[in-house]
Coordinates of C-alpha atoms and ligand atoms in Angstrom, one line a residue:
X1 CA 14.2 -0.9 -19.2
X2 CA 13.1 -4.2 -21.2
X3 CA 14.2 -6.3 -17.9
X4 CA 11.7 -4.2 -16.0
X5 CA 8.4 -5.8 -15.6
X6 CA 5.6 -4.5 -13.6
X7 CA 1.7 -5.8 -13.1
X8 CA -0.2 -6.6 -9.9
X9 CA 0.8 -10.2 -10.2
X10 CA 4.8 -9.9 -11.4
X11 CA 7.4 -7.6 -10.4
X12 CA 10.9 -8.4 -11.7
X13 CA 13.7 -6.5 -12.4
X14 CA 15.9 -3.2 -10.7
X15 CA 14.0 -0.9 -8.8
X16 CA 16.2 2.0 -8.8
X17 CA 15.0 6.0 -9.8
X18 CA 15.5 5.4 -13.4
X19 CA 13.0 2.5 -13.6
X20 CA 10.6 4.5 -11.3
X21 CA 11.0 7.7 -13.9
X22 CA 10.0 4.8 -16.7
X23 CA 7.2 3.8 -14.9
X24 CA 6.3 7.6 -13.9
X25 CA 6.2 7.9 -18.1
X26 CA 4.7 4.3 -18.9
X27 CA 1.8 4.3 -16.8
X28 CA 1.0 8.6 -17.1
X29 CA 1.1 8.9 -13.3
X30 CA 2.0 12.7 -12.3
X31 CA 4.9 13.3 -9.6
X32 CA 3.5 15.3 -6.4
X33 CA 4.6 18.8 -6.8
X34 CA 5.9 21.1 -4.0
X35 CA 2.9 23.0 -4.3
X36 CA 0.6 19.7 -3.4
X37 CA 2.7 18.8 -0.8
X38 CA 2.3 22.5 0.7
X39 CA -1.2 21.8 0.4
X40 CA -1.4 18.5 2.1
X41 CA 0.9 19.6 4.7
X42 CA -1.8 22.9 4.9
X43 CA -4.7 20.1 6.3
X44 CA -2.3 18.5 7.9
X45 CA -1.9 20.7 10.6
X46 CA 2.0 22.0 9.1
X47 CA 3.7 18.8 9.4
X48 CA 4.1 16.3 6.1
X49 CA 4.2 12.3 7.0
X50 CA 7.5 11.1 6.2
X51 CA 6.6 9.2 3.4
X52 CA 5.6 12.7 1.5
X53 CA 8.8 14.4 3.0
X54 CA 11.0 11.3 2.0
X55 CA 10.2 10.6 -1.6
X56 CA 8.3 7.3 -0.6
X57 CA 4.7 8.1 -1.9
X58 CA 6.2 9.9 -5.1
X59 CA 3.5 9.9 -7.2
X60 CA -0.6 10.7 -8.1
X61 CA -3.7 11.1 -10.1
X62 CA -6.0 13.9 -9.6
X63 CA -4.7 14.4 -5.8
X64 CA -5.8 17.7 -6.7
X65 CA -9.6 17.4 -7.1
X66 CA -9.4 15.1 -4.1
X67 CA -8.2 18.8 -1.9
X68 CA -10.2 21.0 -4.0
X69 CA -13.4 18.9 -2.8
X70 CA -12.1 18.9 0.8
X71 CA -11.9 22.8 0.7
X72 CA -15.6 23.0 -0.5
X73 CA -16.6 20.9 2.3
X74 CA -17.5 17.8 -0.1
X75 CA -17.1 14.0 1.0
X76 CA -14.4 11.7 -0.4
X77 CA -13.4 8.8 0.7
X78 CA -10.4 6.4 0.7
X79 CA -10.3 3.0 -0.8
X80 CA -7.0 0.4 -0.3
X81 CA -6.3 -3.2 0.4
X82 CA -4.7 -6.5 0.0
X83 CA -4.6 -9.4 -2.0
X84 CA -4.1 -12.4 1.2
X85 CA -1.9 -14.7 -0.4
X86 CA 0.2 -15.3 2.9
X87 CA 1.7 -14.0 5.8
X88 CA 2.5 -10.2 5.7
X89 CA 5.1 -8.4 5.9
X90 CA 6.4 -5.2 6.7
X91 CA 6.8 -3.8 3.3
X92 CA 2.5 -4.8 3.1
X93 CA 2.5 -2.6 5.4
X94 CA 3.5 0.6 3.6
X95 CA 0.2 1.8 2.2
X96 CA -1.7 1.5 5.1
X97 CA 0.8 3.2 7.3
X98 CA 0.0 5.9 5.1
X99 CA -3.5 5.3 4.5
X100 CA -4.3 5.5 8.1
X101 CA -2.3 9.1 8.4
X102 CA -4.4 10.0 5.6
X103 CA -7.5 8.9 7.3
X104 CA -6.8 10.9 10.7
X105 CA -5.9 14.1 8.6
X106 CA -9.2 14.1 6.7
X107 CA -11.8 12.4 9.3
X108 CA -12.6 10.3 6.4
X109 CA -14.7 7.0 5.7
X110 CA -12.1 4.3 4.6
X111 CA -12.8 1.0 2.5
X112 CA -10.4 -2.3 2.6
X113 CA -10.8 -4.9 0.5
X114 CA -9.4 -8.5 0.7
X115 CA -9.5 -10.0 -2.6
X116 CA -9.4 -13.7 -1.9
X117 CA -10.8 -14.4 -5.0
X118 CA -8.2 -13.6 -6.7
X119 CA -5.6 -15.2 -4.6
X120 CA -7.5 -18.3 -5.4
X121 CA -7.7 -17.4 -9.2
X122 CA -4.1 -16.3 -9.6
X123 CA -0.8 -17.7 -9.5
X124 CA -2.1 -19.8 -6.5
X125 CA -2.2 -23.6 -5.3
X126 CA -4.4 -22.6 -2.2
X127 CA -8.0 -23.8 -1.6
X128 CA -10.8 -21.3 -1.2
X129 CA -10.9 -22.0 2.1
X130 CA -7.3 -21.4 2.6
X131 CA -7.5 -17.7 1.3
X132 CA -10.4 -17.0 3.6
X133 CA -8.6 -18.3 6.6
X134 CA -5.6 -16.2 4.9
X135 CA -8.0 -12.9 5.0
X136 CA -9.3 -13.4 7.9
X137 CA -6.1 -13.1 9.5
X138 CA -4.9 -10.2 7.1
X139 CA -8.0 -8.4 8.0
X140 CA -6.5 -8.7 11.7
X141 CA -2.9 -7.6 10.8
X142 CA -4.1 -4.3 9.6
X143 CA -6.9 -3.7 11.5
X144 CA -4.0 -4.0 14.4
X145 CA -2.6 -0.6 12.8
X146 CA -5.3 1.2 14.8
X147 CA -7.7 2.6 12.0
X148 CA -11.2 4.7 13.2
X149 CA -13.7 1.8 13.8
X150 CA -16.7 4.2 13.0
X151 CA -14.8 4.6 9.5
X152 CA -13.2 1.8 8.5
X153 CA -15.2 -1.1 6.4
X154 CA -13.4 -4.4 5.9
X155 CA -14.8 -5.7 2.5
X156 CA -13.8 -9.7 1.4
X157 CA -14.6 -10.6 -1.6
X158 CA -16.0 -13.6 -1.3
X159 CA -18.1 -12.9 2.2
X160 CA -19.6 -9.6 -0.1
X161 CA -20.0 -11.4 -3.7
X162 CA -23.2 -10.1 -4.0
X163 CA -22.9 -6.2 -3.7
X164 CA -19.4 -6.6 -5.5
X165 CA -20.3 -8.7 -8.3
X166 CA -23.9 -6.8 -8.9
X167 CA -21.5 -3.5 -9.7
X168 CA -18.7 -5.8 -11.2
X169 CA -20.8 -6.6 -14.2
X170 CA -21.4 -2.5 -15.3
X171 CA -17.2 -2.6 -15.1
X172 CA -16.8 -6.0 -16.9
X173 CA -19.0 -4.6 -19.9
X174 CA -17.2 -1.6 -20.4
X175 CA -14.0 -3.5 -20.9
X176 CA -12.7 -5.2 -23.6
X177 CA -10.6 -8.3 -23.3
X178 CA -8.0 -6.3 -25.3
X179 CA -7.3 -3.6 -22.8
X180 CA -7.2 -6.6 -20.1
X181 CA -4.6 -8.3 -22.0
X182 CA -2.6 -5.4 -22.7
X183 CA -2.7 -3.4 -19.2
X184 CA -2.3 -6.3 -17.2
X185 CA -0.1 -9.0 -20.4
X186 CA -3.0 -11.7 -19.6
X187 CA -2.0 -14.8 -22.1
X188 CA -4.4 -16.8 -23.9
X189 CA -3.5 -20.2 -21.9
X190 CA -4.7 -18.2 -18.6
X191 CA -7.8 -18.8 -16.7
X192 CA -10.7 -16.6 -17.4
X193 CA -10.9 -15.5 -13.8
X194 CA -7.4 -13.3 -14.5
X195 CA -9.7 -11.4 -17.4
X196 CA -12.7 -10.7 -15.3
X197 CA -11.2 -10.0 -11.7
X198 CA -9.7 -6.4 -12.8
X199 CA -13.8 -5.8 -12.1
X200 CA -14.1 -6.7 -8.7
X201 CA -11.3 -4.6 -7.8
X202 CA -12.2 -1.8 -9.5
X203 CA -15.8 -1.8 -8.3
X204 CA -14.6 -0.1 -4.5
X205 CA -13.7 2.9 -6.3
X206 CA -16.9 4.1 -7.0
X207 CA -18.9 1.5 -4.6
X208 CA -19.9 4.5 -2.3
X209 CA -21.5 6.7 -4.8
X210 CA -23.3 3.8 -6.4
X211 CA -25.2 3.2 -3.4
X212 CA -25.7 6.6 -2.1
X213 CA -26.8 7.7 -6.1
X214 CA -24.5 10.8 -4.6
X215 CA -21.5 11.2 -7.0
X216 CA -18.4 11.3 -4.5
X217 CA -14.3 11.3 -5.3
X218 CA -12.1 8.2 -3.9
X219 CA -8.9 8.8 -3.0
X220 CA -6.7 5.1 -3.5
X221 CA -3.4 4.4 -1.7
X222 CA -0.7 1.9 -3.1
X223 CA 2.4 1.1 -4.3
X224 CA 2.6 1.3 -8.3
X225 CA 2.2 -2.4 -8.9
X226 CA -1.5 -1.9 -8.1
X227 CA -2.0 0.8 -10.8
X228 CA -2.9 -1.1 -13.7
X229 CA -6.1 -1.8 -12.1
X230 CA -7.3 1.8 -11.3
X231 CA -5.5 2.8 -15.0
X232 CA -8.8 0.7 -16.4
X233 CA -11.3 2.4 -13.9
X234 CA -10.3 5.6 -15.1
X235 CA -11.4 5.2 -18.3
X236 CA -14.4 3.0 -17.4
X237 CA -16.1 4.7 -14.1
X238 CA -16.8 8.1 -16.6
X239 CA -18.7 5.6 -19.1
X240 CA -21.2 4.7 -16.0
X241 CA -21.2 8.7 -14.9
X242 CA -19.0 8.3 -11.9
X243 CA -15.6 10.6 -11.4
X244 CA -11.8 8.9 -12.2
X245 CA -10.7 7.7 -9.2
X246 CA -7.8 10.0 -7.9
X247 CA -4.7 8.2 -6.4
X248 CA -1.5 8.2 -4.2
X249 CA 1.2 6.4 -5.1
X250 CA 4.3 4.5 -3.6
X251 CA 7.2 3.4 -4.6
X252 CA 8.2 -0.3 -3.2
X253 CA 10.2 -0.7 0.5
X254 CA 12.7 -3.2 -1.2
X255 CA 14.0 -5.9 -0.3
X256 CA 16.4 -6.4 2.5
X257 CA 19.2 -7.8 -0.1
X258 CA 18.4 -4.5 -1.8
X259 CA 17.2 -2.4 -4.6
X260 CA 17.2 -5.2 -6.7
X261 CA 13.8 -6.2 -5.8
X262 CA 10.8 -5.5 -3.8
X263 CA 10.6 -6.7 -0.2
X264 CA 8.8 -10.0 -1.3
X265 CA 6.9 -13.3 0.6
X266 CA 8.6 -15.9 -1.8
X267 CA 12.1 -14.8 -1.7
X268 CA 14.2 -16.5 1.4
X269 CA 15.7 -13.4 3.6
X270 CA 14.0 -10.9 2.0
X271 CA 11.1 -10.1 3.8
X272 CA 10.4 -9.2 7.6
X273 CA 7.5 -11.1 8.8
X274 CA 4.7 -9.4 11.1
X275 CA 5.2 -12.4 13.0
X276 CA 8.9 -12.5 13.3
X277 CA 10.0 -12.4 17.2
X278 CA 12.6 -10.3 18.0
X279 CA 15.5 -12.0 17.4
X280 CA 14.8 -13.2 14.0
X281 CA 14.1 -9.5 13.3
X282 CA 17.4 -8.7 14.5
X283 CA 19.1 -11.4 13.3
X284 CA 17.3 -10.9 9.9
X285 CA 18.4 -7.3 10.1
X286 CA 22.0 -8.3 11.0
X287 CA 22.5 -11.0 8.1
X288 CA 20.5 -9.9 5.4
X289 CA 19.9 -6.2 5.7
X290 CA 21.7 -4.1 2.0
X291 CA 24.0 -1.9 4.0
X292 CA 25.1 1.8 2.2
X293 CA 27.4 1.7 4.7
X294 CA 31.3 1.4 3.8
X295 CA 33.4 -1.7 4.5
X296 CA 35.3 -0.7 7.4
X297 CA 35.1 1.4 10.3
X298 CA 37.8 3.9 9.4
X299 CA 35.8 4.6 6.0
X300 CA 32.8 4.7 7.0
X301 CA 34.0 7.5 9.4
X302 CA 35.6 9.6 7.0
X303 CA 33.7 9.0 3.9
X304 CA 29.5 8.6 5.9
X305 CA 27.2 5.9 4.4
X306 CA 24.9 6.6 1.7
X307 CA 21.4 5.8 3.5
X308 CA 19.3 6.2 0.8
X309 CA 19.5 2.9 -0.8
X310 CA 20.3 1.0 3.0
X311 CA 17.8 -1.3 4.2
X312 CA 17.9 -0.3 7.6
X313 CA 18.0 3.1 7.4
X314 CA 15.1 2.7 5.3
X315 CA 12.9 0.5 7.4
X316 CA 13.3 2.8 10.6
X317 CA 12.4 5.6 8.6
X318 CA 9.1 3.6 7.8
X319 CA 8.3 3.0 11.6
X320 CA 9.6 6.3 13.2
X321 CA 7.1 9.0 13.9
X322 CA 9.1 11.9 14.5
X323 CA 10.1 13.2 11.1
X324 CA 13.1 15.6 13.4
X325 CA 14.6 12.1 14.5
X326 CA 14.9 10.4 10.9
X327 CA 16.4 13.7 9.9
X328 CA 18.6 13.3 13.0
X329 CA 19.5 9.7 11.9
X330 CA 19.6 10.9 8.5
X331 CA 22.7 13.1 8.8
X332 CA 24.6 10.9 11.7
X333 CA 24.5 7.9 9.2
X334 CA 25.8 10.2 6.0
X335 CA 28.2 11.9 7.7
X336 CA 30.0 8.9 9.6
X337 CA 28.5 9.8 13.3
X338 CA 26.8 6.3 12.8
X339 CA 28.2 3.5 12.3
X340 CA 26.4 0.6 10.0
X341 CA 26.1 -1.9 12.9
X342 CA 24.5 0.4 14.9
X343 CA 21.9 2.0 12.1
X344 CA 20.8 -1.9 12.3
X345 CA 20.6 -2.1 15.7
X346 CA 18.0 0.9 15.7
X347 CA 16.5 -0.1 12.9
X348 CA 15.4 -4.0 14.6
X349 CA 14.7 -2.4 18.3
X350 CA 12.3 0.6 16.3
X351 CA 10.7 -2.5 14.1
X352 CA 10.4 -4.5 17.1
X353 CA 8.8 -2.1 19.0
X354 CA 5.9 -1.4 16.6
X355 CA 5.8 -5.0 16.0
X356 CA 4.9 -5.6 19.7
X357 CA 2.5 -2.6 19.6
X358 CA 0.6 -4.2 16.7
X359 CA 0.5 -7.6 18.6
X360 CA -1.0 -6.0 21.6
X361 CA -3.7 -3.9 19.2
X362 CA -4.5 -6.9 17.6
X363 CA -5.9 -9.3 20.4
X364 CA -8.3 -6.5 21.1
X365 CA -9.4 -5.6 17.7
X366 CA -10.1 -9.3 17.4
X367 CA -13.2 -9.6 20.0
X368 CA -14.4 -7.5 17.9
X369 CA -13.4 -7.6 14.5
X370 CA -17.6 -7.8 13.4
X371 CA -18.0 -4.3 13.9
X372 CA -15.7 -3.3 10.7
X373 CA -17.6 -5.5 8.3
X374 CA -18.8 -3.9 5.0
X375 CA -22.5 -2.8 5.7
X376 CA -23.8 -0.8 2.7
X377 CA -27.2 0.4 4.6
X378 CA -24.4 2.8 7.0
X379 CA -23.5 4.8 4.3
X380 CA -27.1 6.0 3.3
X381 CA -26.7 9.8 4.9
X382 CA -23.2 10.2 3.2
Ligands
LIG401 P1 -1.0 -6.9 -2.2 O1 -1.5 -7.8 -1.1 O2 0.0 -7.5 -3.2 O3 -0.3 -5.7 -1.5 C1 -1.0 -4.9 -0.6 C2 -0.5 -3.4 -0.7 O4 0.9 -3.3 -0.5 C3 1.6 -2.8 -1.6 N1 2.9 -3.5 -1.6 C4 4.0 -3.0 -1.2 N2 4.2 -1.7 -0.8 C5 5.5 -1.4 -0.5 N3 6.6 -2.3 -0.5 C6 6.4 -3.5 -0.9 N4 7.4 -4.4 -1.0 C7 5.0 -3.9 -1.3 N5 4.5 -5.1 -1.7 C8 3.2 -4.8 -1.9 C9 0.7 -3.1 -2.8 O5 0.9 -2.2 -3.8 C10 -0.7 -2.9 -2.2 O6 -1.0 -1.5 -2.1 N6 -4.7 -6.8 -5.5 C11 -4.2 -6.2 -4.3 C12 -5.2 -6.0 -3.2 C13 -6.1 -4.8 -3.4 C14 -5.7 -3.4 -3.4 C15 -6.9 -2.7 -3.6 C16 -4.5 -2.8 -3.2 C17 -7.5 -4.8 -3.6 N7 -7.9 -3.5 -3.7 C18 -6.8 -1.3 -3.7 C19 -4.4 -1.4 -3.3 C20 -5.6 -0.7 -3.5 C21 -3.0 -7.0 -3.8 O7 -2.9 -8.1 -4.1 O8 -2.2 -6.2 -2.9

């Protein structure tokens, strides 16, 4: 596993079970047992989200106290976001997919934050104003995915510097330069802003109960990349009397070339843009896309594909609702019913369609994009 390499701001190497089961040991994440899934599905009304079911979000911390405090009738809330370094795409799109299922199960408040400040301070030629322009359109892309506008509270960095870096200081002198340089392998010749940061992202996690004075759980959605950061806030937010932040955790939608990396902005043909229209999707999908498929018709008939590890089996599983229909795909593709050419063919017209259904959602969440802005003063009766 000395190939694998894994912080918020480098991912190289396979991404296959084994280096997942490293990183399950490495970073003491638990797995989601049966019996947390039972109880998720419980609130949920019966019915998992395919990301449970599938294996995608494989992973927590303290999911647990998050339900116990939901049976009791206490408040949590949820906490994700995004670091806008460019155009998203799908695989971005992951977490929130799941973070807004999460949201309608619970009723929940829900926190986003855009860190352009530390897609100016890291690995980045872009101006400040870039990243701004950058998050203001991120904030758009995921507001398009239809979160509860009563609930959901867009926070940029820079636009709320104040409240963020007021709390950002109690983090920043709990932590020692060491642990910054070993959890996320900061070198001496980097910038300063790569030691503090960790504390601006850290300080949503326990925003809420700073203000309120009310001591309440946050539940954060991601893929693993992200965990280094709330690794730290676990063993900081108990020092200023707040709880651990609890956590859900995903594993990465890879690439379209395949599990050799994760879906990524910088790699030609390996990401699916929001943007794409629908032929590049398809044509994306048709070029590009890691088949499990076998190499001829007659095989792939007798012998089924292995859909698993196949891009576009994969990505329509990610933007189907009906967990009875990916099971349905499931089993056609395996056992040979389906053909490779035509699992991509579903897989482009299923990404297309939610594609256009975020385009559409977007020019109306635009007029009035305002309304989701991070207001401390509306969470004073939580
Ligand atoms: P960012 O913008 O790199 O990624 C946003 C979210 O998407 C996840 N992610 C992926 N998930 C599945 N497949 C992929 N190929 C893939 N690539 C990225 C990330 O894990 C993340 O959850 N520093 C953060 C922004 C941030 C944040 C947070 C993220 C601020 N606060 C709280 C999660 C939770 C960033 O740059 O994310």
């Amino acid at each position: 596993m000395d190939s694998l390499k894994m912080t918020p701001w480098e991912v190289s190497g396979k991404l296959d079970d084994a280096a997942y089961r490293h990183l399950i040991e490495k970073f003491g994440v638990d797995i989601i047992s049966k019996e947390l899934m039972e109880r998720l599905g419980k609130v949920a009304g019966g019915e998992l989200h395919p990301f449970l079911a599938t294996g995608l979000f494989f992973a927590h911390r303290d999911l647990n106290l998050i339900l116990d405090d939901y049976d009791a009738g206490r408040p949590f809330y949820l906490y994700t976001g995004r670091g806008p370094s460019g155009k998203m795409h799908i695989g971005h799109l992951l977490p929130f997919i799941f973070t807004k299922w999460l949201q309608d199960v619970f009723g929940v408040h829900l926190l986003v934050q855009f860190t352009d400040d530390e897609k100016y301070l890291i690995k980045s030629d872009r101006s400040k104003k870039e990243v701004e322009t950058v998050a203001n359109e991120n904030v758009l892309d995921v507001l398009s995915l239809g979160f509860d506008p009563k609930k959901t509270h867009i926070i940029k960095d820079y636009d709320n510097a104040k409240t963020l870096y007021y709390y950002a200081t109690d983090v920043a002198k709990h932590t020692t330069i060491s642990t910054i340089k070993a959890v996320f392998g900061v070198v001496d010749s980097d910038n300063i802003g790569k030691v503090f940061f960790p504390s601006m992202q850290i300080v949503p996690a326990f925003i809420l109960s700073a203000i309120t004075g009310k001591n309440i759980r946050c539940l954060i959605p991601y893929a693993i990349d992200q965990d280094p950061y709330f690794r730290v806030s676990r063993d900081v937010l108990p020092k200023l009397g707040y709880y651990k932040p609890s956590a859900i955790i995903s594993k990465f939608l890879p690439s379209l070339q395949g599990q050799n990396g994760k879906m990524s902005s910088s790699i030609k043909g390996s990401a699916i843009f929001l943007d794409d229209d629908e032929d590049s999707v398809k044509r994306k999908m048709m070029k590009y896309a890691f088949s499990g498929g076998k190499d001829t018709v007659a095989e792939q008939r007798k012998y089924g594909a292995n859909p698993d590890v196949d891009f576009a089996f994969n990505a329509y599983a990610m933007f189907e609702d009906d967990p009875a229909k990916i099971r349905q795909v499931y089993d056609d593709y395996k056992s040979g019913r389906m053909l490779s050419g035509e699992m991509k063919e579903l897989s482009a017209r299923k990404i297309n369609e939610r594609l256009a259904e975020m385009r559409r959602r977007r020019k109306v969440v635009e007029k009035d994009v305002s309304k989701y802005t991070f207001d401390p003063s509306k969470f004073k009766d939580l």
